[in-house]
Short mmCIF file of C-alpha atoms and ligand atoms in Angstrom, two decimals:
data_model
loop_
_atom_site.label_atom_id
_atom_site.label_comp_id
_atom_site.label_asym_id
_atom_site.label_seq_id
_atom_site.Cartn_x
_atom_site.Cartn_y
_atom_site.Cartn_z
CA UNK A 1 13.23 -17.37 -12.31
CA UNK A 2 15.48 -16.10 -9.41
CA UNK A 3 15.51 -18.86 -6.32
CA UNK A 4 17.61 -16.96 -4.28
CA UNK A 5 16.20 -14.77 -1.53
CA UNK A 6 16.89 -10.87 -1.21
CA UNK A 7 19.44 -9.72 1.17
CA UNK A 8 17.54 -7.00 2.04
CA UNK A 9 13.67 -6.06 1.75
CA UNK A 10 12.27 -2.75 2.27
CA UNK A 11 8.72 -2.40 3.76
CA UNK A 12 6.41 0.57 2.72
CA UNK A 13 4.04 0.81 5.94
CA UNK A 14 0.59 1.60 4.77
CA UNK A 15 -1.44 1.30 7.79
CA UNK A 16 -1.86 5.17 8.57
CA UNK A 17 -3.89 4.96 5.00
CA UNK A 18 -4.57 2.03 3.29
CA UNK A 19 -5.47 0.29 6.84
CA UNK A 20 -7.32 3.28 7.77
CA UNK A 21 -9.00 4.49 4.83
CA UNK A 22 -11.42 1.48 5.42
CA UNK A 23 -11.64 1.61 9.23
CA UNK A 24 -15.75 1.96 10.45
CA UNK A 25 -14.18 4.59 12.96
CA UNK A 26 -12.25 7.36 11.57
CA UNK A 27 -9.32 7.87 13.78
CA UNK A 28 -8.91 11.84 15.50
CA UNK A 29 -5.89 13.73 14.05
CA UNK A 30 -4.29 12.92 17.11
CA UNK A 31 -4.21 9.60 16.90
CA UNK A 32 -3.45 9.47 13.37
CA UNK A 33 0.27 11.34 14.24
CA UNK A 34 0.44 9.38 17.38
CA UNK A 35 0.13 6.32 14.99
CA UNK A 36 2.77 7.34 12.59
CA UNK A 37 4.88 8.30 15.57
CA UNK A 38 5.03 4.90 16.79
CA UNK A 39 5.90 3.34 13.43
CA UNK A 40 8.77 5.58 12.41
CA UNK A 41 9.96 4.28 15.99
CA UNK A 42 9.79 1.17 15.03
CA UNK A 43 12.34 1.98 12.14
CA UNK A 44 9.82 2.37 9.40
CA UNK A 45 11.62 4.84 6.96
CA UNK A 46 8.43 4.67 4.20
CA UNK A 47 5.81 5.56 5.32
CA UNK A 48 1.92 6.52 3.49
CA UNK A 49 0.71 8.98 5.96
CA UNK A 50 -2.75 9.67 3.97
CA UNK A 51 -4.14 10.44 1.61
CA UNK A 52 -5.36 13.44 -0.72
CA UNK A 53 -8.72 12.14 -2.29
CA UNK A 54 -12.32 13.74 -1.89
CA UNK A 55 -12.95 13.30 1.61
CA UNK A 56 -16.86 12.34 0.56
CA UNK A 57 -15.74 9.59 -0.79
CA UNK A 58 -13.15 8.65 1.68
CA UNK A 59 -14.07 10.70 4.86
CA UNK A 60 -11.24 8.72 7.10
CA UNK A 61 -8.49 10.40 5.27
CA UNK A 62 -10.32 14.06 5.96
CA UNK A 63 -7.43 15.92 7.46
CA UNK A 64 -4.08 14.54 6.22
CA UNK A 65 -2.25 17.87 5.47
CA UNK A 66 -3.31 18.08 9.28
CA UNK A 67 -1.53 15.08 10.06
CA UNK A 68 1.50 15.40 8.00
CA UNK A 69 2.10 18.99 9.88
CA UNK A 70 1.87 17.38 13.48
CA UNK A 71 4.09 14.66 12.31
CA UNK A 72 6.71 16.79 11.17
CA UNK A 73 9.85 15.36 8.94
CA UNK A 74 11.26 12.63 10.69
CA UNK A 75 15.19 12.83 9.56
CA UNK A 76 15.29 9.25 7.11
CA UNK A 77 11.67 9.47 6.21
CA UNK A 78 10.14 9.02 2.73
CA UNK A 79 6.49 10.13 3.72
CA UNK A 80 3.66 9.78 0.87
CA UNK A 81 0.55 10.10 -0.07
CA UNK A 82 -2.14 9.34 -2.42
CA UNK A 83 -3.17 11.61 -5.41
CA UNK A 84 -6.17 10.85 -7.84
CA UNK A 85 -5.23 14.14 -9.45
CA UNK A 86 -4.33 17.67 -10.13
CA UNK A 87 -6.49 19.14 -6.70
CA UNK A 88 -4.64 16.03 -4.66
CA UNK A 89 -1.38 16.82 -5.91
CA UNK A 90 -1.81 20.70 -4.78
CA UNK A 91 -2.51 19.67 -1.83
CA UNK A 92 0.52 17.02 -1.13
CA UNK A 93 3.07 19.72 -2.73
CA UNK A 94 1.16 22.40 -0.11
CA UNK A 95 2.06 19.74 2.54
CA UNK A 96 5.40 18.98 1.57
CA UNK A 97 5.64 15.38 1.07
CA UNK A 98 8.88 13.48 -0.03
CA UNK A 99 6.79 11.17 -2.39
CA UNK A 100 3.06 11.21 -3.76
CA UNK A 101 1.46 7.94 -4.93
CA UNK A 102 -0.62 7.61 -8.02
CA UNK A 103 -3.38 4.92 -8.52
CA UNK A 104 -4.41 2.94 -11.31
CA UNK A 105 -6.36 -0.36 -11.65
CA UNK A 106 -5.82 -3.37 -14.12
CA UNK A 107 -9.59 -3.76 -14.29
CA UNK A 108 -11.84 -1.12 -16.07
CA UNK A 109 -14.91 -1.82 -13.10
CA UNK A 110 -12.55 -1.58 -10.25
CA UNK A 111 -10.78 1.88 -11.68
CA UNK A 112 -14.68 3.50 -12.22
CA UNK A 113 -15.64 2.76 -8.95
CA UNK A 114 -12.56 3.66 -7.02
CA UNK A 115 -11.95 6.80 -9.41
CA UNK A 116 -14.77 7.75 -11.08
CA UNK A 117 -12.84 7.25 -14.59
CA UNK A 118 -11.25 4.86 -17.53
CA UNK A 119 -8.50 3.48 -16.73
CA UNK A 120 -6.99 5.54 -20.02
CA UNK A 121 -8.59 8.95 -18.34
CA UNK A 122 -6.13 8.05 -15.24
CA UNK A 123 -3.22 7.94 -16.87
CA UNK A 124 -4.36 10.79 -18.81
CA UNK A 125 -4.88 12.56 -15.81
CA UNK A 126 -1.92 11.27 -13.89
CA UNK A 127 0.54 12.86 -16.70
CA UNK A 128 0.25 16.53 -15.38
CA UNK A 129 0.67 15.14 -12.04
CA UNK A 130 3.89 13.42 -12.56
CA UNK A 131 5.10 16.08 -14.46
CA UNK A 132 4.73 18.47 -11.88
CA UNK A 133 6.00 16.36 -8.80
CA UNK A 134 8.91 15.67 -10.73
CA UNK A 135 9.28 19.86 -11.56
CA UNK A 136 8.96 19.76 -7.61
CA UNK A 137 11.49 17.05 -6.82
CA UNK A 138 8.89 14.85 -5.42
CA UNK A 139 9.19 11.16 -5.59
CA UNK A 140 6.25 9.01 -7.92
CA UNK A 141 4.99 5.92 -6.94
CA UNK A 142 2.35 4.31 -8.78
CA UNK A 143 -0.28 1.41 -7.50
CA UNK A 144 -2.04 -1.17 -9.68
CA UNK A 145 -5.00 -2.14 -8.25
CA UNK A 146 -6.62 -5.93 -8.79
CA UNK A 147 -3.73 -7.59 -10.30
CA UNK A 148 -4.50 -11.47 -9.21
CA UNK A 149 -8.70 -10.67 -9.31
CA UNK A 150 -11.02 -7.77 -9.45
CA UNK A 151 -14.48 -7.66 -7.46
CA UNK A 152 -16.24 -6.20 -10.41
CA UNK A 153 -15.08 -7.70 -13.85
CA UNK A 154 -13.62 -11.15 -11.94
CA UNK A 155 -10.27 -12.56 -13.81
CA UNK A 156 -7.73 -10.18 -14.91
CA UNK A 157 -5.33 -11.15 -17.33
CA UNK A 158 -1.56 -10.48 -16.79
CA UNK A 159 -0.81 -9.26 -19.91
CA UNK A 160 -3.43 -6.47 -19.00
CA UNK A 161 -1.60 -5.95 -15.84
CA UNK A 162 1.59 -5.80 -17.59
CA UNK A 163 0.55 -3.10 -19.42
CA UNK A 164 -0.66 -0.65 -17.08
CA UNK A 165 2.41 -1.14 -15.08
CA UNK A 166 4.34 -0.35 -18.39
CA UNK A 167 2.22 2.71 -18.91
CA UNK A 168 2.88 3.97 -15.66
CA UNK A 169 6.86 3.37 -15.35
CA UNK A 170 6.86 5.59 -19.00
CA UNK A 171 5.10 7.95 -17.41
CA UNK A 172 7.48 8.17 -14.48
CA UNK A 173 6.82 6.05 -11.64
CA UNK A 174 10.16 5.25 -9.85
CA UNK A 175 8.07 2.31 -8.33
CA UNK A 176 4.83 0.96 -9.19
CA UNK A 177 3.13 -1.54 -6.45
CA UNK A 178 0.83 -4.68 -7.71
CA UNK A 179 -2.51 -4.67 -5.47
CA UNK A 180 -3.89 -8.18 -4.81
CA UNK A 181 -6.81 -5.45 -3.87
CA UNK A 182 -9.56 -8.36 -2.63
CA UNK A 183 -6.70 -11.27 -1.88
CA UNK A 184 -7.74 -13.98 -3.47
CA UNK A 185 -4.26 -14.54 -5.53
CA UNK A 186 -2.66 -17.75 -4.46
CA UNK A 187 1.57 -18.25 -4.43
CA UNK A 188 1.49 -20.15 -7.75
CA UNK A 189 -0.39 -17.23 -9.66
CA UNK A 190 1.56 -14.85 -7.88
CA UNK A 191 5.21 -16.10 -9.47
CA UNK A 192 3.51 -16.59 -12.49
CA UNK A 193 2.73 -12.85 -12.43
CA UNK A 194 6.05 -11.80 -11.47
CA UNK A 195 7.43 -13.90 -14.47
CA UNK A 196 5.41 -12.12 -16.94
CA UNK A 197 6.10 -9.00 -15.40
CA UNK A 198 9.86 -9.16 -15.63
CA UNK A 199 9.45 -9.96 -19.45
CA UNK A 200 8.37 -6.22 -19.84
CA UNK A 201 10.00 -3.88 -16.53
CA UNK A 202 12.43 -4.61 -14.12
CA UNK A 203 11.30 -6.14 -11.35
CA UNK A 204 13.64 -3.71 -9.18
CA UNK A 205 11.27 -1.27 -9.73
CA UNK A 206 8.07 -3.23 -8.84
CA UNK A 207 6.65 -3.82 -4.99
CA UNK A 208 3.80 -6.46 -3.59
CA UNK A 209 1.05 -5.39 -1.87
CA UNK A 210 -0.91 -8.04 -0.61
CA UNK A 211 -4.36 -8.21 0.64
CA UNK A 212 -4.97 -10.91 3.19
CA UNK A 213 -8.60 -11.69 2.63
CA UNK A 214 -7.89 -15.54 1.59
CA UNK A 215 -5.26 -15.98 3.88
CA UNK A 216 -2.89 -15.83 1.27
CA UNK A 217 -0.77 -12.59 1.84
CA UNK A 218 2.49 -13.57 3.81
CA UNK A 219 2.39 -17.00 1.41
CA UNK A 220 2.07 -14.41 -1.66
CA UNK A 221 4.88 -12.24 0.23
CA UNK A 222 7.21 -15.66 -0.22
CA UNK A 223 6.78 -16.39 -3.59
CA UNK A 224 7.83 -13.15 -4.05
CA UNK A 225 10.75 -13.32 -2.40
CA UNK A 226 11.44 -16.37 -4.58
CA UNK A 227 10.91 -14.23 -7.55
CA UNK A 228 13.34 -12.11 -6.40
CA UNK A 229 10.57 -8.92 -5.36
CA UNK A 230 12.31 -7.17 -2.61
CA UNK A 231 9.67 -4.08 -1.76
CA UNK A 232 6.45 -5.18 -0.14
CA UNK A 233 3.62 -2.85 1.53
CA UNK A 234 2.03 -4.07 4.92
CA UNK A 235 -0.16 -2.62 7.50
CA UNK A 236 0.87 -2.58 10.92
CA UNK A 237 -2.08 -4.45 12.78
CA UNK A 238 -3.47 -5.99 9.46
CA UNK A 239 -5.41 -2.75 9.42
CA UNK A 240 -7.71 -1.85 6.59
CA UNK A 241 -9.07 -2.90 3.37
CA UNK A 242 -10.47 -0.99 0.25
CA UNK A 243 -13.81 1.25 0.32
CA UNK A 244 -14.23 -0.14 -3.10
CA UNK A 245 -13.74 -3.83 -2.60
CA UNK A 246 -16.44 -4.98 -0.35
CA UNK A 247 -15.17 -7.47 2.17
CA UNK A 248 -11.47 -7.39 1.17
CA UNK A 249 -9.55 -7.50 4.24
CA UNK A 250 -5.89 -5.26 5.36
CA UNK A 251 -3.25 -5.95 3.72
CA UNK A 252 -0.45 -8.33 5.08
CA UNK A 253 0.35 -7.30 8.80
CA UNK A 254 3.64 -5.41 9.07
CA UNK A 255 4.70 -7.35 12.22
CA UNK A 256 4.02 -11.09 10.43
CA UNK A 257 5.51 -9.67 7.68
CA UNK A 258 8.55 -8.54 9.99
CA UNK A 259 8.57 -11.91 11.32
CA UNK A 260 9.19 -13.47 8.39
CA UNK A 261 11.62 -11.51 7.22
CA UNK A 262 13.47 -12.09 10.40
CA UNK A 263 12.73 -15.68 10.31
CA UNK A 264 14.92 -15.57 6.39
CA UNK A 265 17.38 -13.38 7.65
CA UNK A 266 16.75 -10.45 5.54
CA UNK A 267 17.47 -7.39 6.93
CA UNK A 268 14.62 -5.02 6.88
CA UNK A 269 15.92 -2.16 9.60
CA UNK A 270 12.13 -2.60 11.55
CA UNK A 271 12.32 -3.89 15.52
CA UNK A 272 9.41 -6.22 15.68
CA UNK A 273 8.91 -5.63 19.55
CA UNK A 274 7.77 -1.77 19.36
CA UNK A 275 5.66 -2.72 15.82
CA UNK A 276 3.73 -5.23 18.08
CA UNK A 277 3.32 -2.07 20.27
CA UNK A 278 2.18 0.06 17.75
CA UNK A 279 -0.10 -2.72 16.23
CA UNK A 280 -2.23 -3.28 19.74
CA UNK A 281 -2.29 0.83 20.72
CA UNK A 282 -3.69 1.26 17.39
CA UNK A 283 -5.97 -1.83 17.54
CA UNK A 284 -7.39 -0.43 20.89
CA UNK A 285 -8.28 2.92 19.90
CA UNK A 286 -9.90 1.14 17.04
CA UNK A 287 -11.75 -1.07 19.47
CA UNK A 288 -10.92 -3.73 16.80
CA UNK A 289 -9.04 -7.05 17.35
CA UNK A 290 -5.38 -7.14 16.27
CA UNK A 291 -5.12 -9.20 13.12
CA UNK A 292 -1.44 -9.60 13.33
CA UNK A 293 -0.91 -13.12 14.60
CA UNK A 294 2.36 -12.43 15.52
CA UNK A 295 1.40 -9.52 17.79
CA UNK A 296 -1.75 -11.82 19.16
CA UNK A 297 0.44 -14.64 19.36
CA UNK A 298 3.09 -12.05 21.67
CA UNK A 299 0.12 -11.02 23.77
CA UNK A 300 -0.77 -14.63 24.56
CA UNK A 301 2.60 -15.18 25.91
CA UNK A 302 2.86 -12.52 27.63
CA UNK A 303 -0.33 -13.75 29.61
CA UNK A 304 1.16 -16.62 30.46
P1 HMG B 1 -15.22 12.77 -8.95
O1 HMG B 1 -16.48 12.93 -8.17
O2 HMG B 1 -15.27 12.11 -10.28
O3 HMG B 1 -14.36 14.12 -9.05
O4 HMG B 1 -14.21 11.96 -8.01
P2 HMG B 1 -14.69 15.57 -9.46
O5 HMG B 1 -13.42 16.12 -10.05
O6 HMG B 1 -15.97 15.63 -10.26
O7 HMG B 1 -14.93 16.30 -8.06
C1 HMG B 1 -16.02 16.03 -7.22
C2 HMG B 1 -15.82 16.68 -5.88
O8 HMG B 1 -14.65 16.11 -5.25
C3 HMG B 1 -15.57 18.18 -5.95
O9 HMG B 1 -16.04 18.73 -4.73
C4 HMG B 1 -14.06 18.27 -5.95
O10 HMG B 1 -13.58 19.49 -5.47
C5 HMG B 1 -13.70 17.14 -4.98
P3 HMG B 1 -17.50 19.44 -4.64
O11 HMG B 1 -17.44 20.53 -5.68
O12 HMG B 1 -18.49 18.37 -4.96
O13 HMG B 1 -17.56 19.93 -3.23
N1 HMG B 1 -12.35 16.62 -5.21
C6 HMG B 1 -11.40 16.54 -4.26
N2 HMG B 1 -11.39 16.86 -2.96
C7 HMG B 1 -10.23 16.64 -2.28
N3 HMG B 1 -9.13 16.11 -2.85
C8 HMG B 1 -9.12 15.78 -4.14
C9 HMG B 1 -10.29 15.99 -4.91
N4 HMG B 1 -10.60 15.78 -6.21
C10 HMG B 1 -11.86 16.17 -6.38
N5 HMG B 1 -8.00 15.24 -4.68
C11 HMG B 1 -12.05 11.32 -7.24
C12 HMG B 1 -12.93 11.61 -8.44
C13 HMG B 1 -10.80 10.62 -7.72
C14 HMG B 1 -11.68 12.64 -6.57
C15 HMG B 1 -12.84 10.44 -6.26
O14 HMG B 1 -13.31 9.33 -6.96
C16 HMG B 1 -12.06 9.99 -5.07
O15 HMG B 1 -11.57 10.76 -4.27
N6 HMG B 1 -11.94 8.65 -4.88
C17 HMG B 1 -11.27 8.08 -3.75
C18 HMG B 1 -10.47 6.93 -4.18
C19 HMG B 1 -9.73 6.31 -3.01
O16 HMG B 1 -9.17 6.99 -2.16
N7 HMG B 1 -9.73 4.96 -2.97
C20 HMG B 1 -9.03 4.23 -2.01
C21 HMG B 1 -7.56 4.25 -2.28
S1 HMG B 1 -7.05 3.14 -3.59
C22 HMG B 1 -6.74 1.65 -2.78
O17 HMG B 1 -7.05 1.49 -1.64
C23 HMG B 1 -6.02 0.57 -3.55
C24 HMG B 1 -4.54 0.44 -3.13
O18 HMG B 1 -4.41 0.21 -1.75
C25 HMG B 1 -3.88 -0.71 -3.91
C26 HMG B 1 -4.68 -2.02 -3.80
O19 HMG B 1 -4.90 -2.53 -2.70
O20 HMG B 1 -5.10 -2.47 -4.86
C27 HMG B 1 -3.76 1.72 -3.47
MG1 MG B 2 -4.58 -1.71 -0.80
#
């Protein structure tokens, strides 16, 4: 067990898709680059633009080849994307990505109603994928989905979890990401995760992505830190959820995540002033409230 906080965390900003992806509203292309615009001002240098499922299943994310073309390549950029599969990963090589994200699940209900598929036909079906991005160049990342719960099968043990994050580092990941998909992991469950984890792969190569549905994200984000976990995922506004996790809310909001890591003194490279910004333009055209406290807290004062 490490104690001693990271120097230096960096933030993979999901918003443009994972916060999106489960918006009522799709977002116009226009907004969409205007969105990611305003982030890599804000000094985020990770960014998941989209991503490259069917868009009858996911209809929000209709049009990301569109988006990644208005956006450009920011110089310092890693932009990604999600692939299910071979036609996804066509499509993200078409568009030129730096990095492509695969997805997985720890929990056989969540992965056949997110994918349609085993969890063993995913990897299957990820290895032709990985082996082509890598002919290409192209960066892997690879999610586990429902690591502290799962809306469909309930309790997921870490050992399972453990595994599938195994399989997918052997199959070449550079990263793989641990989705509390439905938040409901708490900071004692979370280390405890971590620990078991780093028994099996290095937690170097392993990022948090927290849901906030409980309430628990930016506590889970901690006990990371504690753990020694020094890549996280957020979502600029708190945007988002899953299509397959009823009622799961966006992940951890970039700018309270920002805040924290301010707060710590870990360097992070993102100005929290033009994230709040970004986090109420892209509330508005949402016609949603902003679920970043920090940026509602900001627009309080600013009232005042
Ligand atoms: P399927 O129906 O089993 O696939 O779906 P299929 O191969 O039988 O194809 C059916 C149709 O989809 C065909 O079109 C294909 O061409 C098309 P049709 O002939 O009917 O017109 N299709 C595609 N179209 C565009 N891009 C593609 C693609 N593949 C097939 N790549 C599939 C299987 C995986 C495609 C489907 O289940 C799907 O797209 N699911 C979406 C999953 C998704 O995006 N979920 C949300 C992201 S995961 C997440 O949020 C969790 C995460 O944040 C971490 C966490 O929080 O835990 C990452
Ligand atoms: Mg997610």
């Amino acid at each position: 067990m490490s104690e001693a906080l990271p120097s230096r965390v960096r933030v993979v900003e999901v918003g443009p898709r994972d916060g999106l992806q489960n918006e009522p509203q799709a977002l116009g292309i226009a907004e969409r680059i205007q969105l990611c615009e305003a982030l890599v001002a804000s000094g985020v240098r990770h960014l998941e633009v989209g991503s490259f499922v069917s868009p009858k299943w996911v209809p929000q994310m209709a049009g990301t080849a569109e988006v990644l073309a208005g956006l450009g390549r920011p110089a310092g950029v890693v932009r990604s994307v999600l692939v299910p599969n071979m036609k996804g990963f066509e499509a993200a090589l078409a568009a030129g990505v730096e990095e492509i994200a695969v997805f997985a699940a720890a929990s056989e209900g969540f992965s056949q109603r997110n994918i349609n598929c085993s969890i063993a036909e995913s990897l299957a079906r990820f290895v032709p994928v990985v082996e082509g991005a890598q002919a290409a160049g192209i960066r892997v990342r690879g999610y586990v989905s429902c690591v502290l719960g799962c809306p469909y099968d309930g309790g997921i043990a870490p050992d399972q979890v453990a595994s599938v994050t195994r399989e997918l580092l052997e199959l070449g990941c550079a990263e793989v990401s641990l989705g509390d998909t439905i938040g409901v992991g708490t900071p004692g469950r979370t280390r405890a995760l971590w620990q078991r984890l780093g028994r099996e792969v290095p937690l170097s190569q392993l990022a948090g992505h927290f849901h906030d549905t409980y309430g628990q994200a930016l506590a889970n984000v901690y006990a990371s830190l504690l753990e020694g976990v020094a890549v996280f995922d957020s979502s600029v506004a708190g945007l988002g959820g899953c299509p397959y996790a009823s009622g799961a809310s966006g992940n951890v909001a970039s700018e309270d995540l920002v805040y924290l890591l301010d707060g710590l003194g870990i360097a992070s490279g993102l100005d929290l002033p033009q994230f709040i910004e970004a986090g109420h333009q892209v509330s508005a055209q949402l016609g949603r409230r902003n679920e970043s406290r920090v940026g509602r807290a900001r627009a309080a004062r600013a009232l005042d």
